[in-house]
Coordinates of C-alpha atoms in Angstrom, one line a residue:
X21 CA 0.0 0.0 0.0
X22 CA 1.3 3.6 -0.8
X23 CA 1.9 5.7 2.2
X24 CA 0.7 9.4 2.1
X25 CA 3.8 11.3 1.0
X26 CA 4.1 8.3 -1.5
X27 CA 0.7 9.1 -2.8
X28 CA 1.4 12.9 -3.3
X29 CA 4.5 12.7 -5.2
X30 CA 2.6 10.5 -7.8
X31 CA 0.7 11.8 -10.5
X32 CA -1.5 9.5 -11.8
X33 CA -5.3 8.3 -9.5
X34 CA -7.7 6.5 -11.3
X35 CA -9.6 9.6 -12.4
X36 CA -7.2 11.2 -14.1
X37 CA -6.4 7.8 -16.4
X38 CA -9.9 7.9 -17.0
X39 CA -9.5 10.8 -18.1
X40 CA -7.0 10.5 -20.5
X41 CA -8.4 6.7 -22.0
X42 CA -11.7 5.6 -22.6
X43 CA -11.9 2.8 -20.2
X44 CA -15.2 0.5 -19.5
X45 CA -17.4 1.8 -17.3
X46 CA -16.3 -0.6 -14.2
X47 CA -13.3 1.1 -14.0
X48 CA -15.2 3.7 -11.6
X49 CA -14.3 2.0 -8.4
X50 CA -10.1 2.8 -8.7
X51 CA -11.0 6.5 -9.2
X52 CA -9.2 6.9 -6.1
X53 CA -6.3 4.8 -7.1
X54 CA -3.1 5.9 -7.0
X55 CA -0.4 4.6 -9.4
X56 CA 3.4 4.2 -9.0
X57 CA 4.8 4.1 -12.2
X58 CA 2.8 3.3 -15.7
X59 CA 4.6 0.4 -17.7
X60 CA 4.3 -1.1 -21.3
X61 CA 6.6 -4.1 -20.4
X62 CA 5.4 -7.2 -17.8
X63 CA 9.2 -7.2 -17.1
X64 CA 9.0 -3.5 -14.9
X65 CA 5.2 -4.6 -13.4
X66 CA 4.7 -4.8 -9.8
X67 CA 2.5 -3.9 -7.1
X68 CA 0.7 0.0 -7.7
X69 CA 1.3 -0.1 -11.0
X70 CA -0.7 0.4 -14.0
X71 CA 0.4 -1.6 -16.6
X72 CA -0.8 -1.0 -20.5
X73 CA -0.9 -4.0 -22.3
X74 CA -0.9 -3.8 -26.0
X75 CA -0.4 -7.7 -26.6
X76 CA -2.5 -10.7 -26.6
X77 CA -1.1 -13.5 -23.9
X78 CA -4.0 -14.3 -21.2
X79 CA -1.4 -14.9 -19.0
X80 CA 1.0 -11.6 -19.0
X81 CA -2.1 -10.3 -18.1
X82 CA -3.1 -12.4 -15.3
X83 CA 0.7 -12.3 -13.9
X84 CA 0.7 -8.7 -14.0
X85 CA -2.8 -8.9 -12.0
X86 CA -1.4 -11.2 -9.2
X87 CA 1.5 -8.8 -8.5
X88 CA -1.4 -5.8 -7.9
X89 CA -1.1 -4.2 -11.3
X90 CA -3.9 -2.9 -12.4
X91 CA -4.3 -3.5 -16.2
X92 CA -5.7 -1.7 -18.9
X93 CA -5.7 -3.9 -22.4
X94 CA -7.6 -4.6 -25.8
X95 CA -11.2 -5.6 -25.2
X96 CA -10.7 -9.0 -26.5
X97 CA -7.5 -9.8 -24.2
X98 CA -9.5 -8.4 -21.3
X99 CA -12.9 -10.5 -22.4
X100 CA -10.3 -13.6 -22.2
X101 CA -9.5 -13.1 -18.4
X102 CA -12.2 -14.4 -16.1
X103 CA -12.3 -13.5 -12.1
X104 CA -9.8 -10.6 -12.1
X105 CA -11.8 -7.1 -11.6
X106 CA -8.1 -5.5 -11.8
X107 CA -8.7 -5.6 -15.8
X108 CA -9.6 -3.2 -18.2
X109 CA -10.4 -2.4 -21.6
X110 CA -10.0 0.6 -23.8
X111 CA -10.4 1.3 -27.6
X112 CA -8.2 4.4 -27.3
X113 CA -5.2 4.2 -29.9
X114 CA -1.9 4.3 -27.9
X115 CA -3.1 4.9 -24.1
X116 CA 0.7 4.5 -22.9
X117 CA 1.7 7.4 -25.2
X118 CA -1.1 9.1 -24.4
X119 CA -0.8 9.2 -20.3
X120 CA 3.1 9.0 -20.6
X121 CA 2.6 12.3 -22.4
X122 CA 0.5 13.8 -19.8
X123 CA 3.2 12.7 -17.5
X124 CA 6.0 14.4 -19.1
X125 CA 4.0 17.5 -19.4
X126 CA 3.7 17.7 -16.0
X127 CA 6.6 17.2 -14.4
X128 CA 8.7 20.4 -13.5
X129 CA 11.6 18.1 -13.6
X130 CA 14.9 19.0 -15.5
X131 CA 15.6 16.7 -18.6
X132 CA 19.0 15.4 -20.2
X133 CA 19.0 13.2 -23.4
X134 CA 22.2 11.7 -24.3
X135 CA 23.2 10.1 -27.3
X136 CA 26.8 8.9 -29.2
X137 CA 28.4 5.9 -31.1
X138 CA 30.5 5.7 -27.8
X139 CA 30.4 7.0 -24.1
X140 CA 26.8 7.1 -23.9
X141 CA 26.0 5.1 -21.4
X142 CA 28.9 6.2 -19.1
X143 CA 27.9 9.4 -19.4
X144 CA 24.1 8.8 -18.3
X145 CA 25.1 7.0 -15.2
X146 CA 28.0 9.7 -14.3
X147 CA 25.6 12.1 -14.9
X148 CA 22.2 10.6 -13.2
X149 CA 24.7 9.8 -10.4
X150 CA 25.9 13.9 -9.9
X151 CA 22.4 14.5 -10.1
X152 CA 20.8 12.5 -7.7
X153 CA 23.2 14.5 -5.4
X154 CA 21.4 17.5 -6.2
X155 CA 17.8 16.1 -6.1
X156 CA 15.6 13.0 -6.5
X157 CA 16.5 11.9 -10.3
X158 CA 15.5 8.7 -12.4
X159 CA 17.7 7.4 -15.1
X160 CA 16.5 4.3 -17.6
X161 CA 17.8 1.3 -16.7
X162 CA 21.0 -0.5 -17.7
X163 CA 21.2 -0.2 -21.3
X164 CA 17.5 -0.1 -22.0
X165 CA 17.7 2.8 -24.2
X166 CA 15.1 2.1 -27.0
X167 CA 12.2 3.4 -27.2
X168 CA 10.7 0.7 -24.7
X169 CA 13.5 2.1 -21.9
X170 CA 12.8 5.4 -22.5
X171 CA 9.0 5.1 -21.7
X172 CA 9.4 2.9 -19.0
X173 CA 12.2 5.5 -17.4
X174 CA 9.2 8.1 -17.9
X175 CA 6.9 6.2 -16.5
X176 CA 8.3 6.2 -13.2
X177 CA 8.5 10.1 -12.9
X178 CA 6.8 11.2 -9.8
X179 CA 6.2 14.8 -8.9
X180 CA 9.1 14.6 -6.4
X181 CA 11.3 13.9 -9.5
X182 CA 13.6 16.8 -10.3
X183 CA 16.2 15.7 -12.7
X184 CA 15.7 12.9 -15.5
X185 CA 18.9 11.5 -17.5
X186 CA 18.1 9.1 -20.6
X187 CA 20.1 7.3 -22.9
X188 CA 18.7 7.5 -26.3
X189 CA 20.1 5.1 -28.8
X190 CA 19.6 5.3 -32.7
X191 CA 18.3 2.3 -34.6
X192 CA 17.4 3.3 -37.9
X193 CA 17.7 6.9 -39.6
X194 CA 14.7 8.7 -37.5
X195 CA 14.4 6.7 -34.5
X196 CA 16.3 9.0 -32.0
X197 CA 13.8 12.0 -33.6
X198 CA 11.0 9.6 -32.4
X199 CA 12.4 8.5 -29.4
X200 CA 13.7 11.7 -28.0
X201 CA 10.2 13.5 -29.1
X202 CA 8.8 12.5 -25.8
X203 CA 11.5 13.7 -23.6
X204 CA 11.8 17.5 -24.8
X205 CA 15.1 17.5 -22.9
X206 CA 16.3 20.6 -21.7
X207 CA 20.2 19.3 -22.3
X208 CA 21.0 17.2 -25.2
X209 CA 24.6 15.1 -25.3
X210 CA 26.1 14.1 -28.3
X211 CA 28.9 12.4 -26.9
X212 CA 30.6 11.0 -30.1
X213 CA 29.9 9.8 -34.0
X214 CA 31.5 7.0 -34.9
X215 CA 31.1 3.2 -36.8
X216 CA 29.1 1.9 -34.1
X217 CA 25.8 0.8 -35.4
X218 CA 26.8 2.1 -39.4
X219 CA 25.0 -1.1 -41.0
X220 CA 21.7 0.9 -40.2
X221 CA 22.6 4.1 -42.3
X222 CA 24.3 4.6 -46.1
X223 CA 27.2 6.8 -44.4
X224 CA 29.0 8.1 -41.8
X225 CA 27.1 11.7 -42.4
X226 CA 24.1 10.0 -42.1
X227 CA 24.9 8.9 -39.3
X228 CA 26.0 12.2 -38.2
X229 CA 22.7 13.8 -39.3
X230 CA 20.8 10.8 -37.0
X231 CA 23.1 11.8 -33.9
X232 CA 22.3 15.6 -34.3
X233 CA 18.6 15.0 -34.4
X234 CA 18.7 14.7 -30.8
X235 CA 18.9 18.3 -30.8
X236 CA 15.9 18.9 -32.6
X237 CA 13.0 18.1 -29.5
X238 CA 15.2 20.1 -27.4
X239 CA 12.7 23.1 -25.2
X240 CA 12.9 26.5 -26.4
X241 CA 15.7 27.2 -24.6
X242 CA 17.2 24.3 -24.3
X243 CA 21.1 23.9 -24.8
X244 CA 23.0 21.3 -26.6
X245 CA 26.6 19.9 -25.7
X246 CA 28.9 18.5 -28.3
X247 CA 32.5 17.0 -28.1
X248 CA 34.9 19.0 -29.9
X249 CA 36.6 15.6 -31.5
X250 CA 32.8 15.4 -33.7
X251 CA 33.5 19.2 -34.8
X252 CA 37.4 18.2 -35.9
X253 CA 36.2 14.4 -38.1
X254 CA 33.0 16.4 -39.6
X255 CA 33.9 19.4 -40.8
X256 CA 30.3 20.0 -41.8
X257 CA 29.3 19.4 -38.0
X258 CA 29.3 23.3 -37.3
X259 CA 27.1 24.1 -40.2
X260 CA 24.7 21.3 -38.9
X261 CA 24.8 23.2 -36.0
X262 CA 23.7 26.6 -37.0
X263 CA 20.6 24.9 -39.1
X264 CA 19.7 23.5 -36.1
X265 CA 19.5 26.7 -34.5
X266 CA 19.9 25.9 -31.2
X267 CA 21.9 27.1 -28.2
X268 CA 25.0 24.3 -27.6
X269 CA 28.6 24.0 -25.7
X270 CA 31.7 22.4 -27.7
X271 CA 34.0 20.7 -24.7
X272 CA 37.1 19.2 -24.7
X273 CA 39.3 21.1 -26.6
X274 CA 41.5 23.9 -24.9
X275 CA 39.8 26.9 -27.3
X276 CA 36.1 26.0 -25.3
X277 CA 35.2 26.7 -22.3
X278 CA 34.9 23.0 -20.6
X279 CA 38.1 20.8 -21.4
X280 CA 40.8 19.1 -18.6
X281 CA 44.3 19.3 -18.4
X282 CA 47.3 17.5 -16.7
X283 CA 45.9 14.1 -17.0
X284 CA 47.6 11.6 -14.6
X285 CA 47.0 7.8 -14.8
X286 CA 47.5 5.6 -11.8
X287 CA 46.9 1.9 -11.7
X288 CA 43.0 2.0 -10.4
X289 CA 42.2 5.7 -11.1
X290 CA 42.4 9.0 -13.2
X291 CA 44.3 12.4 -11.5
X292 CA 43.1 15.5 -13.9
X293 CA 42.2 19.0 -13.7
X294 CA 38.9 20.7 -15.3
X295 CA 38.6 23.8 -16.4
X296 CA 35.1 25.3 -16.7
X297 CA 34.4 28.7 -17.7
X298 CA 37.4 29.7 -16.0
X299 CA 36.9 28.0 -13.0
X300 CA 39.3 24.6 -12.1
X301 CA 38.4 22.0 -10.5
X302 CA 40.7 19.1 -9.4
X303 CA 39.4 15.3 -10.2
X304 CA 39.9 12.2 -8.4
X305 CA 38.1 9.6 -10.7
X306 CA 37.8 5.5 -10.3
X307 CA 38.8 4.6 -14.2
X308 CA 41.9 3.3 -16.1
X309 CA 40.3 4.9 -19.2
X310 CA 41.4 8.5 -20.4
X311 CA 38.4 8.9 -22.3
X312 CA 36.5 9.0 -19.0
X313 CA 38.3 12.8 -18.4
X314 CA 36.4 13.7 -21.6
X315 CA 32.9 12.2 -20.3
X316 CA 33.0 14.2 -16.9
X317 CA 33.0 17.6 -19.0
X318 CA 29.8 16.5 -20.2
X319 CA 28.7 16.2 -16.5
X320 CA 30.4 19.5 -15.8
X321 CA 28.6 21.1 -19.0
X322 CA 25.3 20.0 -18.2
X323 CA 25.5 20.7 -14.7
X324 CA 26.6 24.2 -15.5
X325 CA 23.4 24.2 -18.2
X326 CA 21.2 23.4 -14.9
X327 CA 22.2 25.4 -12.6
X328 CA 23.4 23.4 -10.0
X329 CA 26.2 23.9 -7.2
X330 CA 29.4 23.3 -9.4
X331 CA 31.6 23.2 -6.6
X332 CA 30.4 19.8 -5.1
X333 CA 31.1 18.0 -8.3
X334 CA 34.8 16.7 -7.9
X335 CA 33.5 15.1 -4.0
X336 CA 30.1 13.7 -6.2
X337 CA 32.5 12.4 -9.2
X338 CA 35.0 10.8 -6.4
X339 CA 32.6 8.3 -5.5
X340 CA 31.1 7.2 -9.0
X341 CA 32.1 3.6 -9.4
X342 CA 31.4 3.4 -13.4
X343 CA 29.3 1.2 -15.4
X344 CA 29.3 -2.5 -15.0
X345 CA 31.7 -4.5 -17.4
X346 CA 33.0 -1.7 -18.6
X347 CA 37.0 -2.1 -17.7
X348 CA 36.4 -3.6 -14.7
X349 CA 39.5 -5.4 -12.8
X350 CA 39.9 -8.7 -11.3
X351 CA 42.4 -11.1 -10.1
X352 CA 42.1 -14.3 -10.2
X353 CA 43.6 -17.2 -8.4
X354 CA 43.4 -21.2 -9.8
X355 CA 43.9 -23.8 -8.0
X356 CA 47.4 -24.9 -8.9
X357 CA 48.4 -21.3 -8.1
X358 CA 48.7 -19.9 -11.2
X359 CA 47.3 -15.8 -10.8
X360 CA 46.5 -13.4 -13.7
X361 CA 44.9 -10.4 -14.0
X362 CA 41.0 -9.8 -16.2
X363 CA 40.2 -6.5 -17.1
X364 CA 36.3 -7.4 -18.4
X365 CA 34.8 -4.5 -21.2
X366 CA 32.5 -6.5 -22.8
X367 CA 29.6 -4.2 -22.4
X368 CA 29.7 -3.8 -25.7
X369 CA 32.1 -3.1 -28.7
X370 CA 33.1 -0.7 -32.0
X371 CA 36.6 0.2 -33.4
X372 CA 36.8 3.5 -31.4
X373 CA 35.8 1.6 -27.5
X374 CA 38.2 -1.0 -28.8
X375 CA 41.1 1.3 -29.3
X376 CA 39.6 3.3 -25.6
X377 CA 40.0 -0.4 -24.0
X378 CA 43.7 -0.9 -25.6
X379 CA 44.9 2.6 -24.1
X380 CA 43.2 1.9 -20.6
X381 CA 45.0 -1.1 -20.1
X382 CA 48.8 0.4 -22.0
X383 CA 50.1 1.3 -18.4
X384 CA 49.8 -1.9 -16.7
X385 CA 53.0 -3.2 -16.6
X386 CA 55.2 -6.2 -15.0
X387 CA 53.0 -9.0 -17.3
X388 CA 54.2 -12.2 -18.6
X389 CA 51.8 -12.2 -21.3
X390 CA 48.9 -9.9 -22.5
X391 CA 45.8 -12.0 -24.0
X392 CA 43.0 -9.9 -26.0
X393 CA 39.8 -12.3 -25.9
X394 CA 38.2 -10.2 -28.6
X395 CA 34.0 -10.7 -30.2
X396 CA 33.1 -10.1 -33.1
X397 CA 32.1 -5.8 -33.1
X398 CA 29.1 -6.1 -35.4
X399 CA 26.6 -3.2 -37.2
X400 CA 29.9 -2.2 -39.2
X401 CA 28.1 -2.8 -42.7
X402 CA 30.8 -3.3 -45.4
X403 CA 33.5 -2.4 -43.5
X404 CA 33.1 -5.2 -41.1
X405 CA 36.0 -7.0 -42.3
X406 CA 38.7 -4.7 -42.8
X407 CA 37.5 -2.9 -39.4
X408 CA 38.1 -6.1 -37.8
X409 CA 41.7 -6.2 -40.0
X410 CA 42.8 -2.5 -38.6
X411 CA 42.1 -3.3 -34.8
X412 CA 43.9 -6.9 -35.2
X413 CA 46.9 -4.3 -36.6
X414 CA 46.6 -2.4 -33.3
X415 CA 46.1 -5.3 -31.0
X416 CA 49.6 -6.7 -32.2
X417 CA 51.1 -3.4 -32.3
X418 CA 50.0 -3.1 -28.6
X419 CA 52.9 -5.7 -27.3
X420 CA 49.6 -8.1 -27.1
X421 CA 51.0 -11.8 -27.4
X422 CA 47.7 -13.7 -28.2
X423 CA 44.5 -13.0 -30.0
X424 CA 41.3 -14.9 -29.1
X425 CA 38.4 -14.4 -31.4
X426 CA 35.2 -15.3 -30.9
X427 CA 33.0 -14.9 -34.0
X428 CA 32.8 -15.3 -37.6
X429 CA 34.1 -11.8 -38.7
X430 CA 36.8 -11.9 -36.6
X431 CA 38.6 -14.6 -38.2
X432 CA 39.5 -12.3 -40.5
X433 CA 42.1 -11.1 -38.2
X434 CA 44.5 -14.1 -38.6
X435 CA 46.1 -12.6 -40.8
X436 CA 47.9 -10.5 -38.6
X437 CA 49.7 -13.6 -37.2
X438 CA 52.9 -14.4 -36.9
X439 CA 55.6 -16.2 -34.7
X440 CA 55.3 -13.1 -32.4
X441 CA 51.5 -12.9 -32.4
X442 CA 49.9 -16.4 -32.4
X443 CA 45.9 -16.0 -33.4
X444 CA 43.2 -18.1 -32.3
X445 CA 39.4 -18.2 -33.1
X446 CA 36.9 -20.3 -31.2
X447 CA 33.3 -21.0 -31.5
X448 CA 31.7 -19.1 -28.4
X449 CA 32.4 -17.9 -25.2
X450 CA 32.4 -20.9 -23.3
X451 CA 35.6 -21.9 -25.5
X452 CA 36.9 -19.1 -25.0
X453 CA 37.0 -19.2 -21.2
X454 CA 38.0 -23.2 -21.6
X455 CA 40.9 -21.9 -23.2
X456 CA 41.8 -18.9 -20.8
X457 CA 41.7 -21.5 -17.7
X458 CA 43.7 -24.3 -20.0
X459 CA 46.3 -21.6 -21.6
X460 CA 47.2 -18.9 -18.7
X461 CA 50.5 -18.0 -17.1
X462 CA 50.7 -16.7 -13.9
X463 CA 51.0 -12.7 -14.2
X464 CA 49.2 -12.6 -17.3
X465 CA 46.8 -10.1 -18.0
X466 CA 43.9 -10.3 -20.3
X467 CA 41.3 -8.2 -21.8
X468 CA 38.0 -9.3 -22.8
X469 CA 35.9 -7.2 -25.4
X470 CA 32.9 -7.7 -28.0
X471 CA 29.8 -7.0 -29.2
X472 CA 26.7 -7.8 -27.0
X473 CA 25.4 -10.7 -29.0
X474 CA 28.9 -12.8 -29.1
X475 CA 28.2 -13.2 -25.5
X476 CA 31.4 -12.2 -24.4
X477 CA 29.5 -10.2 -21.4
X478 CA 28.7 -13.5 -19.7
X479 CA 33.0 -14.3 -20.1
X480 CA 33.4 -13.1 -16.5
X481 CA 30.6 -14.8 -14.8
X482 CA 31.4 -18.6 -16.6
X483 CA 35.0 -18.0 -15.5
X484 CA 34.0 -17.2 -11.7
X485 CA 31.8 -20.6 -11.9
X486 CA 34.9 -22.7 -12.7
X487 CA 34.9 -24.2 -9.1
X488 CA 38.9 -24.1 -9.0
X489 CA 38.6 -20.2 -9.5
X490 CA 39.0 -17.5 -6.8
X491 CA 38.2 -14.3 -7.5
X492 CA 38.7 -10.9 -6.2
X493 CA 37.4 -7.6 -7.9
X494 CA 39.6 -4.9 -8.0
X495 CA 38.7 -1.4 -6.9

């Protein structure tokens, strides 16, 4: 049961969803209802929440029902459910939109879109983390940043919400203009433009174009923030600019306002100084990856955009802990005493977070052998092979001894071998960490990176089940 203050901060009773979807007439009696959160997807339902059901399966319906849900559905789905009077109908075309919209254009809360080939997510978990320092703030979940993430993220605004960070990523040319159409952000991110995802678009300046529409749902006076390294590979980036006609802040090179100097590694963290409109601020930051310097002046331009209390930021940024599997540390112990080091990015993969992975782990030192267990980095469209081909290059040129593939593309990269550089592609991941347990040195140190679908992500968590493995995570 909601609790009073619970019950303010929402914004949805029965009435008002009554008002915004015609729903059959028994729906009177939860005119007093309060709602939670409104959800499109049986995975996010729970008790006090209304849950808009678009599909046909009986039983999503009569799960949601049994967790408290109240659900609103088709007429047929709802005429299929005996015994539950927690069920619905409504002949309304799109009733989530519809009170998702009502939602949005309620809330007083501050919004920030983000968007990029890479750094995305990193930045919208650095950034909902400073935030929720400065307020009560919602972020979507994990990498649920399609248009199902998005709405479910809005879904759970309340009217205590004052800051909202979403990750908005492009699937086909249009589909950040869609997705970001709801959110009317008040900040817009463009973190980077890159190969990531190019099998959906014709060229890399289409691609461009799709990343710059994130800019055009932003409010009136709304302001858009752009890394300088886009402005440098595109020269026509600026001119995209000015037909957008928007208000926006370039970061990261020393001619704008937002950039960091004097850039220290050590072995578990990042020493650097940011300079922001004049004012420098010295940053203590739990990464091995440089790039992570250039994602906190996103933080430090948005915060700046909203107003907040600059000065708190290098204390908030201290204790972000980063995103899980991306670079993450371990050491691991087997049982005939052999220890090596993982560093586990397999979030997700593209030639530029490939090369970001490779530089984050150059100033570990003292190894017997570094192992790259590498998937295949897919959506790369033609180029998928000789991508593959020019990281392989890098890899080897990177003092890596051994290459571990896992994918069909990435055999391509054999060719790269040679006495120095032995190459080896296997089937799946479970190979992969067969070979890892059967192959390792004491003091080696391996790097594990791919795309989503090889399954590399689950590389880590098969290697920790091997029962003559002890583990111990890193800070």
């Amino acid at each position: 049961m909601l609790n009073t203050m619970e019950a303010n901060n929402v914004f949805l009773n029965g009435a008002i969803v009554a008002g915004l979807v015609d729903l059959d007439g028994s729906f009177e009696k939860n005119y007093d209802k309060t709602f939670l959160k409104v959800v499109s997807d049986p995975f996010f339902v729970e008790e006090s929440t209304l849950f808009i059901y678009s599909g046909k399966d009986v039983s999503c319906v009569e799960d949601a029902a049994a967790k408290g849900a109240t659900v609103i559905c088709n007429k047929i789905t709802a005429s299929n459910v005996s015994g539950l009077d927690s069920v619905y109908f409504t002949k309304t075309e799109q009733p989530f939109k519809k009170i998702i919209s009502y939602i949005r254009k309620s809330s007083s809360a501050k919004f920030c879109s983000v968007t990029g080939s890479v750094g995305k997510s990193t930045v919208k978990e650095m950034l909902g983390h400073a935030l929720k320092n400065y307020g009560p703030s919602i972020t979507n979940k994990g990498n649920r940043n399609g248009g199902n993430g998005i709405v479910e993220a809005l879904g759970r605004i309340s009217k205590k919400t004052e800051y909202v960070v979403l990750e908005v990523a492009s699937a086909a040319p249009g589909s950040i203009l869609q997705r970001n159409k709801l959110v009317n952000p008040d900040v817009a991110i463009i973190t980077s433009v890159g190969e990531a995802h190019l099998q959906n678009y014709e060229s890399k300046n289409e691609l461009l174009h799709e990343k710059f529409s994130l800019l055009d749902n932003l409010r009136a006076d709304g302001v858009g923030i752009i890394s300088r390294k886009i402005i440098d590979e595109y020269p026509e980036a600026l001119d995209l600019l000015k037909l957008k006609k928007v208000k926006y802040i370039v970061v990261g090179g020393e001619q704008d306002d937002i950039y960091f100097k004097d850039l220290v590694k050590h072995d578990a963290s990042l020493e650097y100084c940011v300079v922001c409109y004049g004012h420098q601020y010295k940053i203590k930051l739990n990464s091995i990856a440089s790039h992570d310097a250039l994602n906190t002046l996103f933080v430090f331009a948005a915060c700046h955009v909203l107003g907040v209390e600059m000065n708190k930021l290098p204390l908030v940024l201290s204790s972000f802990k980063g995103v899980g599997r991306r670079l993450e540390r371990y050491e691991v112990k087997l049982a005939d005493g052999r220890e090596f080091a993982v560093v586990d990015d397999s979030f997700n993969s593209s030639p530029t977070a490939v090369l970001g992975a490779i530089e984050a782990v150059s100033h570990i030192k003292n190894y017997n052998k570094k192992i790259f267990v590498f998937g295949d980095m897919l959506e790369l469209s033609d180029e998928a092979e000789s991508e593959h081909v020019k990281v392989a290059k890098v890899i080897k040129n990177n003092d890596f001894d051994i290459l571990v593939t896992v994918g069909e593309i990435s055999k391509s990269m054999s060719i790269c071998e040679d006495e120095d550089f032995e190459v080896f592609n296997l089937a799946d991941c479970d190979q992969a960490v067969d070979f890892i347990v059967e192959r390792s040195s004491s003091n080696d140190l391996m790097l594990v990176k791919g795309s989503h679908a090889t399954g590399l992500h689950n590389f880590v968590t098969k290697l920790k089940k091997c029962s003559s493995i002890d583990f111990v995570k890193k800070s």
